[in-house]
Structure formats: structure tokens, C-alpha cells
Short mmCIF file of C-alpha atoms in Angstrom, two decimals:
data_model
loop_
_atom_site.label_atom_id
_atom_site.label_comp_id
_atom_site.label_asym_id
_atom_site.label_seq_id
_atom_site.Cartn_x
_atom_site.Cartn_y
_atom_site.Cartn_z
CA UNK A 14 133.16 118.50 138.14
CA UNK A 15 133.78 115.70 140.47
CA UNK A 16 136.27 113.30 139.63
CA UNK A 17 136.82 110.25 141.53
CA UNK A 18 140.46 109.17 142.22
CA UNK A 19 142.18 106.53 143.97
CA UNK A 20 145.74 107.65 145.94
CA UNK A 21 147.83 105.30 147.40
CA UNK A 22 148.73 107.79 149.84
CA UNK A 23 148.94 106.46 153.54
CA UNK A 24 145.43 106.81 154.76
CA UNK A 25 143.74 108.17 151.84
CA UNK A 26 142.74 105.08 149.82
CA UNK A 27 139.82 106.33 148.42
CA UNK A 28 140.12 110.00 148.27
CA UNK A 29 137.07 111.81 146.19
CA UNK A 30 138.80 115.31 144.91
CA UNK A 31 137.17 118.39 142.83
CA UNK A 32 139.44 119.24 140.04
CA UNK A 33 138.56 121.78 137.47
CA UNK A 34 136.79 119.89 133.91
CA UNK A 35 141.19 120.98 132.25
CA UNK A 36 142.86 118.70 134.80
CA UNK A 37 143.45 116.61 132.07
CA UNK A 38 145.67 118.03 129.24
CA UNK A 39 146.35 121.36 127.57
CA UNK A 40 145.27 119.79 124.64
CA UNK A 41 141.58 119.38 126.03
CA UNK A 42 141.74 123.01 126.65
CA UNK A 43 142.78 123.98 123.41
CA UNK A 44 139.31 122.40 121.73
CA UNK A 45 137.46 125.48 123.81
CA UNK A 46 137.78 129.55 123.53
CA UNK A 47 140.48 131.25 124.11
CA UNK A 48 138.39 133.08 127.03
CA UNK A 49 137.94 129.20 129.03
CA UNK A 50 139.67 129.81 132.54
CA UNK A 51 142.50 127.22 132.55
CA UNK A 52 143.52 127.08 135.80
CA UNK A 53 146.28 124.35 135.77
CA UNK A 54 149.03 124.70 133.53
CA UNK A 55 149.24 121.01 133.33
CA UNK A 56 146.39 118.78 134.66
CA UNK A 57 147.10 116.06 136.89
CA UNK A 58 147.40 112.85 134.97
CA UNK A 59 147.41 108.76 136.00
CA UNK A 60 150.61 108.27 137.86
CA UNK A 61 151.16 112.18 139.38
CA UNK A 62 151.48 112.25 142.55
CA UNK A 63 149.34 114.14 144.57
CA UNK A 64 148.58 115.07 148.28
CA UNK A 65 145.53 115.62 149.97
CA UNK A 66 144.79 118.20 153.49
CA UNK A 67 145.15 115.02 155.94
CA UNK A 68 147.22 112.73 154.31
CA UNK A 69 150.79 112.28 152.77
CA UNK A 70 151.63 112.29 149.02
CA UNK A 71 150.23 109.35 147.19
CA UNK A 72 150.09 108.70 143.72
CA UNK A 73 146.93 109.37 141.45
CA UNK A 74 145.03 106.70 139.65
CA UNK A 75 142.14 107.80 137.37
CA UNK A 76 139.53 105.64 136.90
CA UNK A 77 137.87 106.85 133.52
CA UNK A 78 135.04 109.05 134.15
CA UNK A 79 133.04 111.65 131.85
CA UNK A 80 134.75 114.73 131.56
CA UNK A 81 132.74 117.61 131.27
CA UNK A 82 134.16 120.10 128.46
CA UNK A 83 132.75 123.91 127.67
CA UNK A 84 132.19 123.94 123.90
CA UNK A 85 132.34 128.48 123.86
CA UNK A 86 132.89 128.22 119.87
CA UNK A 87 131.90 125.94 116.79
CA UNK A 88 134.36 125.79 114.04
CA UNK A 89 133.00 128.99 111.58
CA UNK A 90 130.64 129.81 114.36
CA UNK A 91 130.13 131.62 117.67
CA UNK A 92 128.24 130.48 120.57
CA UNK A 93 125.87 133.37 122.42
CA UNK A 94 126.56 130.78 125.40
CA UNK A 95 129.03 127.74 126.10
CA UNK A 96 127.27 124.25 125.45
CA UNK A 97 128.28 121.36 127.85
CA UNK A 98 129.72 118.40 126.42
CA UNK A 99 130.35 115.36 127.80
CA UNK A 100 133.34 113.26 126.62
CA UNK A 101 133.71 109.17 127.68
CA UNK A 102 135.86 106.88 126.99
CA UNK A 103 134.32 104.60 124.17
CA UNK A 104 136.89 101.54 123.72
CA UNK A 105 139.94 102.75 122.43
CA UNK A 106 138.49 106.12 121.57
CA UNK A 107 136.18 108.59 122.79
CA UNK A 108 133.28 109.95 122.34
CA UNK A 109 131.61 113.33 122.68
CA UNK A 110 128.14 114.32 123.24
CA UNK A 111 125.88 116.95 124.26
CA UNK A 112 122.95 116.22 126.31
CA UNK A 113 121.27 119.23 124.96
CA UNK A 114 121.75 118.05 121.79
CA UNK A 115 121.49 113.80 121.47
CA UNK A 116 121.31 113.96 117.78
CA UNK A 117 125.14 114.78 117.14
CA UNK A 118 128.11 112.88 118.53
CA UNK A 119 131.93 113.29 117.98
CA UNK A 120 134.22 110.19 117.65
CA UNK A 121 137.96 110.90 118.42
CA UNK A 122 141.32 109.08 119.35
CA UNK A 123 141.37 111.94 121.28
CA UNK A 124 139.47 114.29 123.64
CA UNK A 125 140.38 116.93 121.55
CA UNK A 126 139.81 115.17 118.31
CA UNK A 127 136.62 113.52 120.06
CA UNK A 128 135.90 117.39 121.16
CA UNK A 129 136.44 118.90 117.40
CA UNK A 130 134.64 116.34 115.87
CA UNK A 131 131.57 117.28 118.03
CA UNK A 132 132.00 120.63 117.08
CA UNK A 133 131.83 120.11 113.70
CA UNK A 134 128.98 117.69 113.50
CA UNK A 135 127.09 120.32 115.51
CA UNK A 136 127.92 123.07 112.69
CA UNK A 137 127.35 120.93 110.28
CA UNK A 138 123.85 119.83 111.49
CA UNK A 139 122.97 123.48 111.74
CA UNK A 140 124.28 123.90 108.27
CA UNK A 141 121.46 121.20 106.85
CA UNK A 142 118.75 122.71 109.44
CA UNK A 143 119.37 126.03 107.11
CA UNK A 144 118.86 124.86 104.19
CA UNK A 145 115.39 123.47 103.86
CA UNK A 146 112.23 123.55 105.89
CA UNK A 147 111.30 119.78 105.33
CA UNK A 148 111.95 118.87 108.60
CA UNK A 149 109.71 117.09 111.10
CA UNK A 150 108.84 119.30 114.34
CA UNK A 151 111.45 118.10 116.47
CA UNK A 152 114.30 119.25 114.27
CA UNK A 153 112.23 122.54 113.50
CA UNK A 154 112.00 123.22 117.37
CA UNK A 155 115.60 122.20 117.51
CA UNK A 156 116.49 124.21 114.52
CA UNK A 157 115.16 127.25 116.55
CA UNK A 158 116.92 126.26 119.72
CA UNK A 159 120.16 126.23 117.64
CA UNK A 160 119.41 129.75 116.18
CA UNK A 161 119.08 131.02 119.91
CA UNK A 162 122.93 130.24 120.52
CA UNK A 163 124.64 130.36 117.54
CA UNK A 164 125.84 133.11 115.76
CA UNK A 165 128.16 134.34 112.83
CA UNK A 166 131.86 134.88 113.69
CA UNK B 6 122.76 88.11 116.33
CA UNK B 7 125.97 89.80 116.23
CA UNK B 8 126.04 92.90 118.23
CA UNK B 9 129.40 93.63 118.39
CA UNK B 10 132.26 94.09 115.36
CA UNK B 11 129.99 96.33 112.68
CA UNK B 12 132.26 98.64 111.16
CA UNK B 13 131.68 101.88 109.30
CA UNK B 14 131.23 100.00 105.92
CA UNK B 15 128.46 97.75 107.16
CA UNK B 16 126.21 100.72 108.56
CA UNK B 17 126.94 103.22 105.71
CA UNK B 18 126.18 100.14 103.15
CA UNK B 19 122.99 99.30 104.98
CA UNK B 20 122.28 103.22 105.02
CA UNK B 21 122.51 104.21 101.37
CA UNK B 22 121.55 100.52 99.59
CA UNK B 23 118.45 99.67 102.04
CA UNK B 24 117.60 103.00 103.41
CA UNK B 25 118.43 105.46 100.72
CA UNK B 26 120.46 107.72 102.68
CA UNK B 27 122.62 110.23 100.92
CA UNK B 28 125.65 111.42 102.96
CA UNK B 29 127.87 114.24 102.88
CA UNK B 30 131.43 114.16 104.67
CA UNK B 31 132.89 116.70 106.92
CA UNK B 32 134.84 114.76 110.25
CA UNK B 33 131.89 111.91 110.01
CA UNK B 34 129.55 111.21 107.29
CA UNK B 35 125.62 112.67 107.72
CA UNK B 36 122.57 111.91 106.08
CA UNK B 37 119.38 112.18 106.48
CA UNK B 38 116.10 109.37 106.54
CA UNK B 39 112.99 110.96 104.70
CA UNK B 40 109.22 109.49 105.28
CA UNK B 41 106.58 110.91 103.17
CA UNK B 42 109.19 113.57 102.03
CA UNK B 43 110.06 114.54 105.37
CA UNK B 44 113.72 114.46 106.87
CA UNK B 45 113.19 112.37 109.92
CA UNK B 46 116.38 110.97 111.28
CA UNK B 47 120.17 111.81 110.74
CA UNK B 48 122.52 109.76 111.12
CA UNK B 49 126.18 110.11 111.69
CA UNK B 50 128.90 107.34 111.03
CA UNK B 51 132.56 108.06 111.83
CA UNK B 52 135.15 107.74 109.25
CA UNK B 53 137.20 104.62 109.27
CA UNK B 54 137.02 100.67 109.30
CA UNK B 55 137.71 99.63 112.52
CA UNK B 56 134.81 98.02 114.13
CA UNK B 57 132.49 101.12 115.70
CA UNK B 58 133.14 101.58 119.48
CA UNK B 59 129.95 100.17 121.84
CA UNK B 60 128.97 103.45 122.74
CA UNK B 61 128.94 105.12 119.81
CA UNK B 62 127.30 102.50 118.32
CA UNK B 63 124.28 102.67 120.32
CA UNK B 64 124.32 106.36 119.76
CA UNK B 65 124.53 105.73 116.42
CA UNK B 66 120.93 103.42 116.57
CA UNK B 67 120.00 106.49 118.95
CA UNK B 68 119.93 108.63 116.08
CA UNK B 69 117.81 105.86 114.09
CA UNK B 70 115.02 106.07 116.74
CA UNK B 71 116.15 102.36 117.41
CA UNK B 72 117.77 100.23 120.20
CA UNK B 73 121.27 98.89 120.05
CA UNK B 74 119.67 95.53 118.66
CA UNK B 75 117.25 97.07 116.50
CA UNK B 76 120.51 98.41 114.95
CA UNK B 77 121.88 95.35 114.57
CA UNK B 78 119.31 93.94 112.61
CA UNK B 79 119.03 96.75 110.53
CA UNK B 80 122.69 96.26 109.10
CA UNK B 81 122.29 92.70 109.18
CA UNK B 82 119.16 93.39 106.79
CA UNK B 83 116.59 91.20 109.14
CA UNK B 84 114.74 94.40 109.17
CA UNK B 85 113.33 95.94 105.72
CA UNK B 86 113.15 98.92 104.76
CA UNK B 87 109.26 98.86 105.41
CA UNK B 88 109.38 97.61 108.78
CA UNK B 89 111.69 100.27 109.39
CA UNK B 90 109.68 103.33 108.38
CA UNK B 91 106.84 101.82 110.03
CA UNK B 92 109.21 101.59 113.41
CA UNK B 93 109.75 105.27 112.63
CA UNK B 94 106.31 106.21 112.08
CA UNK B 95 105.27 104.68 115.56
CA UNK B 96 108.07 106.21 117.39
CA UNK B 97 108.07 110.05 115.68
CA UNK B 98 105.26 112.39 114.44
CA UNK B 99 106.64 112.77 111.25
CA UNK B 100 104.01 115.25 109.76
#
């Protein structure tokens, strides 16, 4: 994922850096499978000080961006493969989606909650696709699309 | 029109009296909008009664098959129940 930052390191006003989607908290991290590579103990948050290959240290200022977060497991469920979800800022909360799947959304104070919440809403949709067939095409086709990558634990 | 400051209440109100949704709760409330039987849209409204975020509030008309002011006229009741299903019917094969 890009992620565009601002450092007010000496020369390097505008510096555009690739961080990994966990540069933001552990707790981000924790929302995904066990198996997601975290590659930074502790992500680099508003105020850290960074440095980049022709400039001194500055410090970081993130401008709020969508994250892009791995969903690899539902909440009772497996996933055959990871869905990408998108988490923004939404006022004082945020909000997590899945452009595979516009139908479900997660609200959150958190990323994490935000995360979870997305999660479940996308169990619990599959739940209700399961239990009937009165559905109109799209959410058939979906409910087959669903099938394809999710699986009992 | 007021677009911004709907809460929870107002939607899930305007859900279950004009549209005859019946939700379940997990994390959010869901329930689904049925034409000629048919489960056409679900929608999803947080928990809570703070007024609903911009975003998710469009999302949340997303899921209606409406825009963000569509929305807002639907909780405000400007739009009936009729005119709604007929919105739906233009904008989704339902059969």
C-alpha cells in the first residue's frame, strides 16, 4: 500500500513512502489471522520520527488515508482466500468495507472494532443467504461467490 | 432537507414503521426489503444514537439502491413506501 506522509525532515517535505497495510497498530493486526506477515512490531504512528535514504530524520505526519486490511478469517468461519478491506476514517469513527462485497459495511471507534464489525456483518449476511432461496439474482450470484471462499472452521 | 444529523433511531424507525423491515442484531442491526416476496435490499444500521457518520451514511442509502438524498427523504418520510418500491423496481430486477 502506498501511504502518503508529510516529514518535516530537512529537504524531504513531501516524502511519498511504502509501508506495509500493519504500520499502524498491533491492534489492526490482531483483527486478521494469525498467519498475516506483521512485519513491524510497532507501526509508525503521527508524531514518530522517521528518516528517509537522502534526507535527515524528520517527524511523520499522517494525513488519513484508506488502509488496506487482509480479512484471512470471519468470526466462526474460514476464508479459502484473504478478502481486501478497506478501512477510512468516517468522522470520529471508521468504517470498513469490501469492494468485493458493497452490500456489508463495519462501523467502529476503531480499526479493529471497524475491522470486526465487518467481519461479522459479512458472516452474518452469509448466515441469511443460507437460509432461504427468496433472493433476487444478485444476492443468489453473490450467495455463490460467498460459498467459493468461505468455509467451516 | 436535512442531510446531515440522522441517527440510528431515525433510519431503523423509518425501516420497520414505513418499510416493514424486520431486523436481527449481531454488531449492527440487518434486515431485509421484500418486493413481490422477494428479499431485495439489506440494510445495515450501526448500533448507537449518535448521529450516523457521512460515509456510512451514504453506504447505508447504498444498500437501499438510493442516493445520499434519496435517503434523506426516505427517513424524513417525503418518500412513501410506494414510491420507494417503485424506485426499487426501476433500479433492480427483482424477479
Amino acid at each position: 500500500m502506498q501511504t502518503r506522509v508529510q516529514c518535516d525532515g530537512v529537504g524531504d517535505t513531501d516524502a511519498v513512502a511504502k509501508l506495509p497495510v500493519w504500520f499502524m497498530t498491533d491492534a489492526v493486526a490482531s483483527a486478521v489471522t494469525e498467519a498475516a506477515p506483521v512485519r513491524y512490531s510497532r507501526g509508525l504512528l503521527d508524531g514518530d520520527k522517521c528518516a528517509s535514504s537522502t534526507t535527515s530524520i524528520g517527524v511523520i505526519h499522517m494525513v488519513p488515508q484508506v488502509l488496506q486490511v487482509p480479512i484471512n478469517r470471519l468470526v466462526t468461519y474460514s476464508l479459502r482466500k484473504p478478502i481486501a478491506c478497506m478501512v477510512e476514517p468516517d468522522d470520529d469513527e471508521w468504517l470498513a468495507q469490501v469492494p468485493d462485497i458493497p452490500q456489508v459495511f463495519g462501523l467502529g471507534k476503531t480499526t479493529t472494532l471497524a475491522v470486526q464489525a465487518l467481519m461479522d456483518e459479512i458472516e452474518s449476511l452469509y448466515d441469511d443467504l443460507l437460509e432461504s432461496d427468496d433472493f433476487t439474482p444478485d444476492w443468489l450470484a453473490l450467495r455463490s461467490y460467498l460459498k467459493g471462499i468461505i468455509e467451516p472452521r | 432537507m436535512k442531510t446531515r444529523g440522522f441517527n440510528s433511531d431515525d433510519v431503523h424507525r423509518c425501516c420497520t414503521g414505513k418499510l416493514k423491515v424486520v431486523f436481527r442484531s449481531r454488531k449492527h442491526h440487518n434486515g431485509w426489503f421484500r418486493v413481490d416476496g422477494k428479499k431485495v435490499c439489506r440494510i445495515t444500521i450501526p448500533m448507537g444514537h449518535k448521529p450516523l457518520p457521512e460515509k456510512t451514511f451514504v453506504s447505508m442509502a447504498t444498500q437501499l439502491l438510493l442516493s445520499r438524498d434519496e435517503m434523506a427523504s426516505l427517513v424524513e418520510c417525503t418518500i412513501t413506501r410506494d414510491a420507494y418500491t417503485q424506485m426499487v423496481r426501476e433500479r433492480k430486477p427483482v424477479a
